[in-house]
XYZ file of C-alpha atoms in Angstrom:
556
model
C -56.169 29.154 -5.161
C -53.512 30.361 -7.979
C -51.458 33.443 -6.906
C -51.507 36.253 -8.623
C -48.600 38.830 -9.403
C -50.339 41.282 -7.161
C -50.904 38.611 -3.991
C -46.655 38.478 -4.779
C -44.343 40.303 -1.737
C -41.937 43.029 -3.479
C -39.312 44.803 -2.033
C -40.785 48.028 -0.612
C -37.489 50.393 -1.445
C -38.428 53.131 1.744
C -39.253 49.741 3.554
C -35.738 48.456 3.419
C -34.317 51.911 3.703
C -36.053 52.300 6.901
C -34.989 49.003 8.258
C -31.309 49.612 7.328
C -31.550 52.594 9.287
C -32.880 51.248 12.452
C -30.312 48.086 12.043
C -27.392 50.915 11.533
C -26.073 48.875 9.174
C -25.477 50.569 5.162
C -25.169 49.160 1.885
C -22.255 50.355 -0.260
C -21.219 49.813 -4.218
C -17.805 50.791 -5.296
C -17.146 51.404 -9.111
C -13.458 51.478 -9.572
C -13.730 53.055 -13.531
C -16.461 56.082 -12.702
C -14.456 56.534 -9.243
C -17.307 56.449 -7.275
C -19.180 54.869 -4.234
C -22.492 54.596 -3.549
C -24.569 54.660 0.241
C -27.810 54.100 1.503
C -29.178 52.880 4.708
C -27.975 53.705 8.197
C -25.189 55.996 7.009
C -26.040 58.746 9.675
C -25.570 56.103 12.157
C -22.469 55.209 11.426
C -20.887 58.582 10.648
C -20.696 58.196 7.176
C -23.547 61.080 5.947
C -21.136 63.274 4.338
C -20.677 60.591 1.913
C -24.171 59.400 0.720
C -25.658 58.966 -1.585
C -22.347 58.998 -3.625
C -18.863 60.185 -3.130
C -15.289 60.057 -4.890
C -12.765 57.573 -3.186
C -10.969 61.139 -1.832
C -14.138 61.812 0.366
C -13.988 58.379 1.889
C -10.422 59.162 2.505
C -11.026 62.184 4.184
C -13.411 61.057 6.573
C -11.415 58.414 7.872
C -8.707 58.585 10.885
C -5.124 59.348 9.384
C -3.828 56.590 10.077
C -6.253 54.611 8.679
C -6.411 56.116 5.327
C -4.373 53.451 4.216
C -7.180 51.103 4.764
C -9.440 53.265 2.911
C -7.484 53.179 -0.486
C -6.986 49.045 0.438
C -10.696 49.119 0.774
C -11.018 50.706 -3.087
C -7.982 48.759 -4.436
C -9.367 46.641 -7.268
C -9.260 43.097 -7.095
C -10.136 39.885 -8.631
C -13.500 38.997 -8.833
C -14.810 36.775 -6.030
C -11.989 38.558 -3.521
C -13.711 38.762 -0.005
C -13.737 42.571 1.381
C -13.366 42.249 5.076
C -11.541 45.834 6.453
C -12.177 47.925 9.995
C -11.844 51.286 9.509
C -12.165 54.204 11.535
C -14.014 57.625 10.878
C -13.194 60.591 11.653
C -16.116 61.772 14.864
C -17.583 58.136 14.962
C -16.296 54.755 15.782
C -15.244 51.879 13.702
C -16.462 50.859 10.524
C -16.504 47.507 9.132
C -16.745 46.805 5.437
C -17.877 43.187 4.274
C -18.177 42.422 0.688
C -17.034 40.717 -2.170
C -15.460 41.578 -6.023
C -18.104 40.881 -8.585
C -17.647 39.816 -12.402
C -18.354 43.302 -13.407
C -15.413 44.865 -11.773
C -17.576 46.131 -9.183
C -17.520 45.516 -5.162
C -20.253 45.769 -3.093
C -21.722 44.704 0.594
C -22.211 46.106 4.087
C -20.996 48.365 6.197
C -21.884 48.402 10.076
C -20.272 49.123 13.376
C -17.699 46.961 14.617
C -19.791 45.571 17.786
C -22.318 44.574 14.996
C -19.603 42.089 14.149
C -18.207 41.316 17.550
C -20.162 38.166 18.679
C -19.122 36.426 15.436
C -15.807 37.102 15.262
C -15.129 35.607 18.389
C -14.431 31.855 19.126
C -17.141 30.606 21.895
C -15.009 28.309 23.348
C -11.279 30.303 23.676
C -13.264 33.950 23.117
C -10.038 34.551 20.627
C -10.790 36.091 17.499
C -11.983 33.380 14.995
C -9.456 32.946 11.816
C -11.282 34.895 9.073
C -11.723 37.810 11.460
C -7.787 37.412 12.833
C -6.801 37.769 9.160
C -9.320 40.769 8.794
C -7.626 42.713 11.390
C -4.230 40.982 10.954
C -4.453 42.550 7.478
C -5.104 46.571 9.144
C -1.843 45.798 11.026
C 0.334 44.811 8.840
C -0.225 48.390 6.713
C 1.816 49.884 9.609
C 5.457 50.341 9.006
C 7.643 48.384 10.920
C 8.693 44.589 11.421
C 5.936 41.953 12.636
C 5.742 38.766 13.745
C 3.397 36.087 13.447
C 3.778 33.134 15.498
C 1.394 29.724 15.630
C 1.287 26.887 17.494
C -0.236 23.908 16.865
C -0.916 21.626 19.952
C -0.202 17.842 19.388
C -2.118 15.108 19.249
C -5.564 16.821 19.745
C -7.135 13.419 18.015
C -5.546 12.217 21.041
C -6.776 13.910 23.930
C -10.217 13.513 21.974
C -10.204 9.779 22.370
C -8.678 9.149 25.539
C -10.657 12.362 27.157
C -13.826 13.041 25.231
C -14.269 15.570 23.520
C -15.994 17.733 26.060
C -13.156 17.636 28.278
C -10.269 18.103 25.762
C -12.160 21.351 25.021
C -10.642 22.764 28.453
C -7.397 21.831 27.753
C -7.987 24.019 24.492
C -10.082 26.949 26.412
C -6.901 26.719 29.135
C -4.301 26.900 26.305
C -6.102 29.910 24.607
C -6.047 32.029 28.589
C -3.035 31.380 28.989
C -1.665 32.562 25.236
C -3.106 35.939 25.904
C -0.696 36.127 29.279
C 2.154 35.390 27.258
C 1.875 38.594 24.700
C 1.656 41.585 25.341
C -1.525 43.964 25.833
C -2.638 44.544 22.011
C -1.081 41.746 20.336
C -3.494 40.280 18.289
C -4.974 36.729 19.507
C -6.880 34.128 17.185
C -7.361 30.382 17.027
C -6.838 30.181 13.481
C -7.997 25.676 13.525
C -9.255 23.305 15.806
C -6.028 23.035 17.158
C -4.102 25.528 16.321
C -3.600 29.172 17.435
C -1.968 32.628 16.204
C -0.667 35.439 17.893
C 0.382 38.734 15.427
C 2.401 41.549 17.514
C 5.254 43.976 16.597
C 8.510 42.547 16.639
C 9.897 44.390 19.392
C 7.714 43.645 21.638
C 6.913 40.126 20.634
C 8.374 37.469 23.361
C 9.027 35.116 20.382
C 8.332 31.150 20.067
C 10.322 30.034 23.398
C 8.077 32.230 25.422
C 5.159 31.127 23.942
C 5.994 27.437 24.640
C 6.861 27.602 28.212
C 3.447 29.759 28.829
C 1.564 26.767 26.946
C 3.064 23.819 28.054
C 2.691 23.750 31.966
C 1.304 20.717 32.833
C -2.295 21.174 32.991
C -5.196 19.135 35.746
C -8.315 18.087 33.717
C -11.155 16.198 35.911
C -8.377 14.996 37.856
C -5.722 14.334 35.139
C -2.249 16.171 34.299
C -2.130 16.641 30.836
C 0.969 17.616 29.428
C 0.520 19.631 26.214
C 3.441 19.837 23.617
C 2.874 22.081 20.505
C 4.520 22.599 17.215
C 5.516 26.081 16.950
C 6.181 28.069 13.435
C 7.004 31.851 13.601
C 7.918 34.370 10.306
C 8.637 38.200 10.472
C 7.941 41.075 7.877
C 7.980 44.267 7.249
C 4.902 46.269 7.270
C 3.655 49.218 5.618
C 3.115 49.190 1.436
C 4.976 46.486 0.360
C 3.576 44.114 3.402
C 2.341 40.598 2.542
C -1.692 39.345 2.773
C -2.446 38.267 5.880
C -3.405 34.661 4.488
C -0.132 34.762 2.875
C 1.909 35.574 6.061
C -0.520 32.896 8.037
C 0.370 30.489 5.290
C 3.747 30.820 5.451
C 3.541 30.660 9.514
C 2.206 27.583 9.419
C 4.159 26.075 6.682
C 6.680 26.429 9.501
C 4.815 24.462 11.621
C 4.526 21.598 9.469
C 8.479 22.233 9.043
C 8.510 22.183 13.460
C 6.326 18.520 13.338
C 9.298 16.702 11.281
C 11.388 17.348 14.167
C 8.567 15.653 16.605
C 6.596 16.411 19.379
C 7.351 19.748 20.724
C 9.469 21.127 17.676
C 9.867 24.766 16.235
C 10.775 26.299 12.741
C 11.036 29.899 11.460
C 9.842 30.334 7.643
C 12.528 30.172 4.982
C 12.314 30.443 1.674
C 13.659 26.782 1.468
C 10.417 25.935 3.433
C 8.027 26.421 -0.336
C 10.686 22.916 -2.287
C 9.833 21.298 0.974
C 6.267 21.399 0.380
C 6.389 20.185 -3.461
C 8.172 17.618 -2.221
C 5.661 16.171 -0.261
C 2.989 16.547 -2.735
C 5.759 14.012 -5.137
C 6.119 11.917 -2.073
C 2.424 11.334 -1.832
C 1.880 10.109 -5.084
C 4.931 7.372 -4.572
C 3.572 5.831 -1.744
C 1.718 3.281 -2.657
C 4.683 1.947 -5.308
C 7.080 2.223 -2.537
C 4.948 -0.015 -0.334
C 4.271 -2.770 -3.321
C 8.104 -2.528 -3.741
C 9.112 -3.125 -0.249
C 10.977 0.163 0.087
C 9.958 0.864 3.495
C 11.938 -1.136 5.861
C 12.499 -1.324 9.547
C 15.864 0.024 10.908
C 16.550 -1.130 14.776
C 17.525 1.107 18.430
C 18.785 -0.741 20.823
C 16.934 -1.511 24.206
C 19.748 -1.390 27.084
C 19.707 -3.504 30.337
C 20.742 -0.464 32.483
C 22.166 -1.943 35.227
C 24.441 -3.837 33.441
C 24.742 -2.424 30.199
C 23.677 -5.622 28.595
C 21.659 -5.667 24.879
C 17.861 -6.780 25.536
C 16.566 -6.017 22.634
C 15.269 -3.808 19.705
C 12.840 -1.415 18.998
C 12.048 -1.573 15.099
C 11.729 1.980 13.611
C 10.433 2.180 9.579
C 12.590 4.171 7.543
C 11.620 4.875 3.496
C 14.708 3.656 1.311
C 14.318 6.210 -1.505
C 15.840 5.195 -4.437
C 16.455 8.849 -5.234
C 16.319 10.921 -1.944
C 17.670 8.209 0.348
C 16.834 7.340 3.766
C 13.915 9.405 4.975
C 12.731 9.127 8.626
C 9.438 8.553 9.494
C 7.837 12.102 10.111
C 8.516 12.468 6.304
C 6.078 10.153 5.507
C 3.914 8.749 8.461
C 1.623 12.048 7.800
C 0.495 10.740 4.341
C 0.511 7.185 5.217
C -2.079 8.092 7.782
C -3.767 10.481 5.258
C -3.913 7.829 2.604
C -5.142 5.001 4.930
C -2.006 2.629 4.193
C -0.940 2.441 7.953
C -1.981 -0.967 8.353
C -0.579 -1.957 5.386
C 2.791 -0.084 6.497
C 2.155 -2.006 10.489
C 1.979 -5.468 8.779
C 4.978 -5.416 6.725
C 7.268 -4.200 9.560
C 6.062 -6.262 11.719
C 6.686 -9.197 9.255
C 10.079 -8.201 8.238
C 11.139 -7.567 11.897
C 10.278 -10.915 13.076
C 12.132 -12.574 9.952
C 15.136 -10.703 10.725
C 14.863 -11.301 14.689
C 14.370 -15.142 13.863
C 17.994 -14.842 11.523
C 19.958 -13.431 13.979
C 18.863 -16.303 16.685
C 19.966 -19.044 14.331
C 23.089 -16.804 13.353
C 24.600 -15.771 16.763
C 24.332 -17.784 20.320
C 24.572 -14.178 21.623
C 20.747 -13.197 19.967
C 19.058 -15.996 21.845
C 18.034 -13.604 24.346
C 16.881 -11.059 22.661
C 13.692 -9.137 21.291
C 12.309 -6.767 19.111
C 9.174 -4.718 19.445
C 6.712 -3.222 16.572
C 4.452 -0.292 17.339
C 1.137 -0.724 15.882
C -0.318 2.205 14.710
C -3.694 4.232 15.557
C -6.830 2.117 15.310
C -4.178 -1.074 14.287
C -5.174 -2.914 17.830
C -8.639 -3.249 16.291
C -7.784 -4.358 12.923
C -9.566 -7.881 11.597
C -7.104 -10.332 10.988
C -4.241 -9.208 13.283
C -4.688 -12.012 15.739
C -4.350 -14.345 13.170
C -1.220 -12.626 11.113
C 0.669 -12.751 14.718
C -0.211 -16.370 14.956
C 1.333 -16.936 11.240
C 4.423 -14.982 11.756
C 5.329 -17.275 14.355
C 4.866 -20.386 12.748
C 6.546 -18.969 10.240
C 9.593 -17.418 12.189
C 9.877 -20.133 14.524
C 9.804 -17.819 17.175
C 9.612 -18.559 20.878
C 7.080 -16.956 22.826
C 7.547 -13.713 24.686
C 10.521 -12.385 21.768
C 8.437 -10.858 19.891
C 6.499 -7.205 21.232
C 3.813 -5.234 20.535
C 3.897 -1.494 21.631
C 0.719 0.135 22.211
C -0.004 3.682 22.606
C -2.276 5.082 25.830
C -4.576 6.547 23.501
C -5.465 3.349 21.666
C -6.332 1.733 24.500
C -8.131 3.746 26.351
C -10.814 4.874 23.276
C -12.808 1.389 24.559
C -10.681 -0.305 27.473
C -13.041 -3.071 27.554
C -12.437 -3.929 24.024
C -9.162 -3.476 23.753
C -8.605 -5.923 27.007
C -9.846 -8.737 25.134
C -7.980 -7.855 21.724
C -5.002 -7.509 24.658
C -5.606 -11.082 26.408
C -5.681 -12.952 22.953
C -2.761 -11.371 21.781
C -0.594 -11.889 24.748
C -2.376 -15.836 24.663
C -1.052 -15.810 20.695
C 2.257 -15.621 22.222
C 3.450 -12.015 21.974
C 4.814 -9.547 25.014
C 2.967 -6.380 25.371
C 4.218 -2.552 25.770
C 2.332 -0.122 26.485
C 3.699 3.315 24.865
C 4.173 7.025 25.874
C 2.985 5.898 29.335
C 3.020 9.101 31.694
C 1.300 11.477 29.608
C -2.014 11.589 31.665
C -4.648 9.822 29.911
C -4.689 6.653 31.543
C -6.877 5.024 34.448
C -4.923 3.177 36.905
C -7.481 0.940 37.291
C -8.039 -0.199 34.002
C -4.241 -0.691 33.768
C -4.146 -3.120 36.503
C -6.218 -5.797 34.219
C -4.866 -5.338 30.843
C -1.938 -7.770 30.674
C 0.806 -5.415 29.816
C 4.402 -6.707 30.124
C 6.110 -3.445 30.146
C 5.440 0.475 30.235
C 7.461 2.768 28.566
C 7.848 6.521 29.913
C 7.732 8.809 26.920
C 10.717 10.385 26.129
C 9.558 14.367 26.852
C 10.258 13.325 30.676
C 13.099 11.630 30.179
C 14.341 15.061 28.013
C 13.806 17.053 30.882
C 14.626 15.044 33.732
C 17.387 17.023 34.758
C 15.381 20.453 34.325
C 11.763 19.815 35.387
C 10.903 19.101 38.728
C 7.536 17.409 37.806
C 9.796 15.125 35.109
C 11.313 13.718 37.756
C 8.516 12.788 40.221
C 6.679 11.536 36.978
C 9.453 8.996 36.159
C 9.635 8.179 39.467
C 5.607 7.355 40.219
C 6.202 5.411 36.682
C 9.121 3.393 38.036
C 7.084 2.630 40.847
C 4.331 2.219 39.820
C 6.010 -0.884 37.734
C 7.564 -2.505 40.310
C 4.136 -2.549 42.379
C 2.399 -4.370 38.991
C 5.156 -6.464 38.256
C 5.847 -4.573 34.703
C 9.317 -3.914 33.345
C 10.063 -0.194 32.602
C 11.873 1.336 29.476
C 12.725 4.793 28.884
C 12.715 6.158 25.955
C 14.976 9.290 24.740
C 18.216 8.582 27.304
C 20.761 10.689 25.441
C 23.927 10.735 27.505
C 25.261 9.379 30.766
C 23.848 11.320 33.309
C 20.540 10.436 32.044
C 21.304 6.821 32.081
C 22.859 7.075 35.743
C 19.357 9.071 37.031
C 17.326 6.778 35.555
C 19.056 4.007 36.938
C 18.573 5.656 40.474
C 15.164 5.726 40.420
C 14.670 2.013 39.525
C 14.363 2.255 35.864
C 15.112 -1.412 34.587
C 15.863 -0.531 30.426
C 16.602 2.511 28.281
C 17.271 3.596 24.749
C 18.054 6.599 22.751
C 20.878 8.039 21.078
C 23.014 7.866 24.195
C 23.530 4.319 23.179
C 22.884 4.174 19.665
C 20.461 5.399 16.581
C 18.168 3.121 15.141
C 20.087 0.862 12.992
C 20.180 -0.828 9.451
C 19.568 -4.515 9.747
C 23.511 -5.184 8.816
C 24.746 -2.506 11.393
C 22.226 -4.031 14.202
C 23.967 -7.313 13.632
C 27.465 -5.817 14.122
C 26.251 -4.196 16.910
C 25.152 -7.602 18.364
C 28.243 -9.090 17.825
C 30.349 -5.943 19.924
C 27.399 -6.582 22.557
C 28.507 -10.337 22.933
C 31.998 -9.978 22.923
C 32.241 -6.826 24.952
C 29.052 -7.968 27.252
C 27.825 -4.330 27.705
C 26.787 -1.424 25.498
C 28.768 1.498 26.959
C 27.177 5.522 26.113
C 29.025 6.719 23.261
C 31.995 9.326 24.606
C 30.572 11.991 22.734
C 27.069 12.193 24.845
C 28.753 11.632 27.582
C 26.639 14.151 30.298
C-alpha cells in the first residue's frame, strides 16, 4: 500500500524536548554577529537554566567557574567552518559541562552539551583505559589556557609490527596495556595521560613537575614477561615545552610538533630522543623531496653498500663484513639509512633496495679475493629486509650471484631478523634449508630480544646468532644485559652457532664480551661502516698488521 504524508513519522518538538531532558543532555546554537546563544533540552540538569532559552556570551561567562572563563570565551571564539568544538567547562553550582559541536558555513556553531560522565566511556581507550587522542587534545587544550610552562612528552614504542608478528596480536596488546600502567606511575597525580596511536602515547603536565623524557624511558622500558617471554621494549621519545595562558599553541599543534620530535628521536635508532626545534619543520620538507627521488636514485644506482668490520675477538683478526646501504646524494651527500629506509618501506621498493645490495656486495667481496691473498678468508653479510625471506625468486637470484661472483660457498651471509622468522617458522625453515643448500651462511639478527622459541631454533639451520646491540650498550650498566649475553653465548656454544655482537664501542666492551665466550664483534670500537675503497685499505692494515686493534679514542 502507498504511504501517505500523514502515515509519515515527524519530529514531535515537546517529544524531543522531553527526551533531551530525561537524557540531560542540551542542544546549543551560538551566533557570533547577534551575540547570542541559544538552549533547549536538559538545561536544568546540567545547571545551565539561567541561560535558556537565549543568553549573551557574558551570561555564559558568568555562570562558569573563574578559572574557566577562559574556556567559555574559547568556546564562543569564531572559527573556520568545519572546526570541531570539543571544550569541558565547569559551572558555577553544577559539575562539568562538555560542549561538542562543529563551525557551520553560515558562521554559526552548534551541537551538544552534556555532563562530562556522559562522555567518559568514550573517551577512554579499552585496552590502556588512557584517555583516547581526540579527547587528550580536548582536555589538553583546557590546560594549556593556564599560565605557565608545559610539557608534552610522547613516546612511541618500536617495532609494534614486530611484536605483532612474532607474538600475535592478542598478546602484544599486554605489552601495550603494561606500558600504558606503568606511564601513569611515572607522572605525577594530574598529569594528563592519553594514547594518542596504536603505538604511541602522550603525557601533558606542568613543567615543574614533569620528570621529563629520561624518566619516562626508564619507567617504560623494564624488561617485561609476556606468556613466558621477556620482552624488552625500546621507544622513541619526543618532548616540546610552552607557555600557557593567551598566546598558548592548539593542542594538535603542540602534539604535532611532539611528535615531529619523535620522528627526529627514530633517525638516531632504536631507543632515541629529540626535543622540538624549530629546525625540526626543513627536516620534514625534506623528506617529502626525498620521497619523490627515490625511485630515480634506485634506477641510478645511488644507493650503495658501505662495509663494518666483523672482528675475531680473541685475536683481533678481520672475519668479515657486514654491508650497510648508504644513499650517495648527489646534492646532500651521504645519508644513512634511517633517512630513507622509512620511505623505502612506505613505497614498497625494499626488495628492490635488498637485491641490489646484495648484488653489489658480493661483486665487491669476489674483487677483493682475486685482489688480496689476505681476503681469501673473508665474508660479507646482507640483511634482508621484512617479508624479503619470502620473496619469489630469491632462491634463484642467490644461485646467480654465485655463478656470477665465483664465490665459494659459506662467504657469502644472509642476516635474518627474529621477527621474520618466527611470523610462520615452518615456512621459513624450508625457505632456510634451500638457502643454506644454495650455498649461503645464515645469521640470525637481533637475537635476544624475546620473541623466539628455542625449539624452533634448534632446526632452522642457522650458522650464527647475533645479540642485538641494546645489550651489548648496556652491558656494563644492566644486570639483566649481562646474563642475557651470557645465556646467548651459551646458548651458541651448546648449538654449535658462532656468536657476533653487535654495537662493541670501546675496549672494555670488547674485553667483557670476550669473557663470556663471545667469538666476533663489531661496532664503532673498531671501525664505522666503510666505503668500498676505505674497506679495502682497511684489509690491507688487517693483513699486514694481523689484528684490528680498538681505536685509542674509545678506548673504555
Amino acid at each position: 500500500m502507498a504511504e501517505t504524508p500523514n502515515d509519515r513519522w515527524n519530529w514531535d518538538a515537546a517529544a524531543t524536548l522531553d527526551a533531551l531532558g530525561a537524557a540531560a543532555v542540551a542542544i546549543w546554537s551560538w551566533e557570533p554577529e547577534a551575540d547570542r546563544l541559544r538552549l533547549t533540552g536538559g538545561v536544568r540538569a546540567l545547571g545551565l537554566a539561567p541561560l535558556a532559552p537565549d543568553c549573551s556570551s557574558a551570561a555564559l561567562r558568568a555562570l562558569a567557574l573563574p578559572q574557566d572563563r577562559a574556556l567559555a570565551d574559547d568556546l564562543l571564539r569564531p572559527r573556520s567552518a568545519g572546526s570541531e568544538v570539543a571544550l569541558r567547562v565547569r559551572i558555577r553550582g553544577a559539575g562539568v559541562c562538555v560542549w561538542r559541536g562543529v563551525w557551520r558555513e553560515d558562521g554559526r556553531a552548534s551541537g551538544v552539551v552534556a555532563a562530562e560522565t556522559a562522555f567518559a566511556a568514550p573517551e577512554q581507550d579499552d585496552l590502556t583505559g588512557l584517555m583516547r587522542r581526540r579527547s587528550f587534545l580536548a582536555q589538553a587544550r583546557e590546560r594549556l589556557q593556564a599560565p605557565g610552562g608545559h610539557e608534552l612528552i610522547v613516546a612511541d614504542l618500536d617495532r609494534l609490527r614486530r611484536l605483532n608478528e612474532a607474538l600475535g596480536h592478542e598478546r602484544a596488546d599486554l605489552v601495550l596495556a603494561a606500558l600504558a600502567s606503568r606511564l601513569a606511575t611515572a607522572f605525577p597525580p594530574g598529569a594528563l595521560l592519553g594514547r594518542v596511536g596504536e603505538d604511541e602515547f602522550a603525557a601533558l603536565c606542568p613543567a615543574e613537575v614533569s620528570p621529563g623524557a629520561e624518566a619516562m624511558r626508564k619507567a617504560l622500558e623494564t624488561p617485561l614477561r609476556i606468556a613466558g617471554l621477556d620482552i624488552h621494549p625500546t621507544l622513541s621519545i619526543g618532548a616540546v615545552q610552552t607557555q600557557g595562558g593567551e598566546d598558548a599553541p592548539e593542542a594538535a599543534e603542540l602534539l604535532r610538533r611532539a611528535e615531529l620530535a619523535v620522528e627526529a628521536a627514530k633517525t638516531a635508532g632504536r631507543g632515541g630522543a629529540a626535543d622540538y626545534g624549530r629546525a625540526l619543520e626543513s627536516d620534514g620538507l625534506s623528506r617529502l623531496a626525498l620521497e619523490g627521488e627515490i625511485k630515480g636514485a634506485l634506477e641510478r644506482g645511488e644507493f650503495i653498500p658501505f662495509y663494518q668490520p666483523v672482528i675475531r675477538l680473541g685475536t683481533g683478526a678481520l672475519a668479515g663484513f657486514e654491508a650497510l646501504v648508504r644513499w650517495r646524494h648527489p646534492r646532500r651527500g651521504l645519508l644513512l639509512p634511517e633517512q630513507f629506509l622509512p620511505m623505502c618501506q612506505e613505497l614498497g621498493l625494499m626488495s628492490a633496495l635488498g637485491s641490489a645490495v646484495l648484488r653489489e656486495a658480493a661483486r665487491q667481496l669476489s674483487v677483493w679475493r682475486a685482489r688480496h691473498e689476505a681476503a681469501a678468508g673473508l665474508s660479507v653479510a646482507v640483511n634482508l629486509s621484512t617479508g624479503e625471506l619470502d620473496r619469489k625468486g630469491l632462491l634463484a637470484e642467490i644461485i646467480e650471484i654465485r655463478n656470477a661472483t665465483g664465490l665459494p660457498p659459506g662467504v657469502l651471509k644472509l642476516e635474518v631478523t627474529e621477527s621474520d622468522v618466527m611470523r610462520d617458522p615452518d615456512r621459513a625453515a624450508i625457505t632456510l634449508h634451500k638457502l643454506r643448500a644454495a650455498g649461503v651462511t645464515l645469521a640470525l639478527d637481533d637475537f635476544g630480544t624475546g620473541f623466539s622459541s628455542l625449539s624452533y631454533l634448534a632446526r632452522l639451520p642457522f650458522d650464527t646468532l647475533k645479540i642485538d646491540r641494546y645489550f651489548v650498550r648496556t652491558l656494563a650498566t644492566n644486570s639483566g644485559s649481562e646474563k642475557i649475553v651470557s645465556s646467548v653465548v651459551k646458548l651458541g656454544q651448546d648449538l654449535a652457532l658462532e656468536v657476533v655482537a653487535e654495537g662493541v664501542e670501546n675496549a672494555g666492551m670488547a674485553r667483557r664480551l670476550l669473557a663470556l665466550g663471545c667469538d666476533y664483534g663489531q661496532g664503532f670500537g673498531y671501525s664505522p661502516a666503510l666505503s668500498a675503497h676505505d674497506a679495502e685499505s682497511f684489509i690491507l692494515q688487517c693483513g699486514a698488521d694481523g689484528a684490528a686493534p680498538i681505536r685509542a679514542r674509545n678506548r673504555a
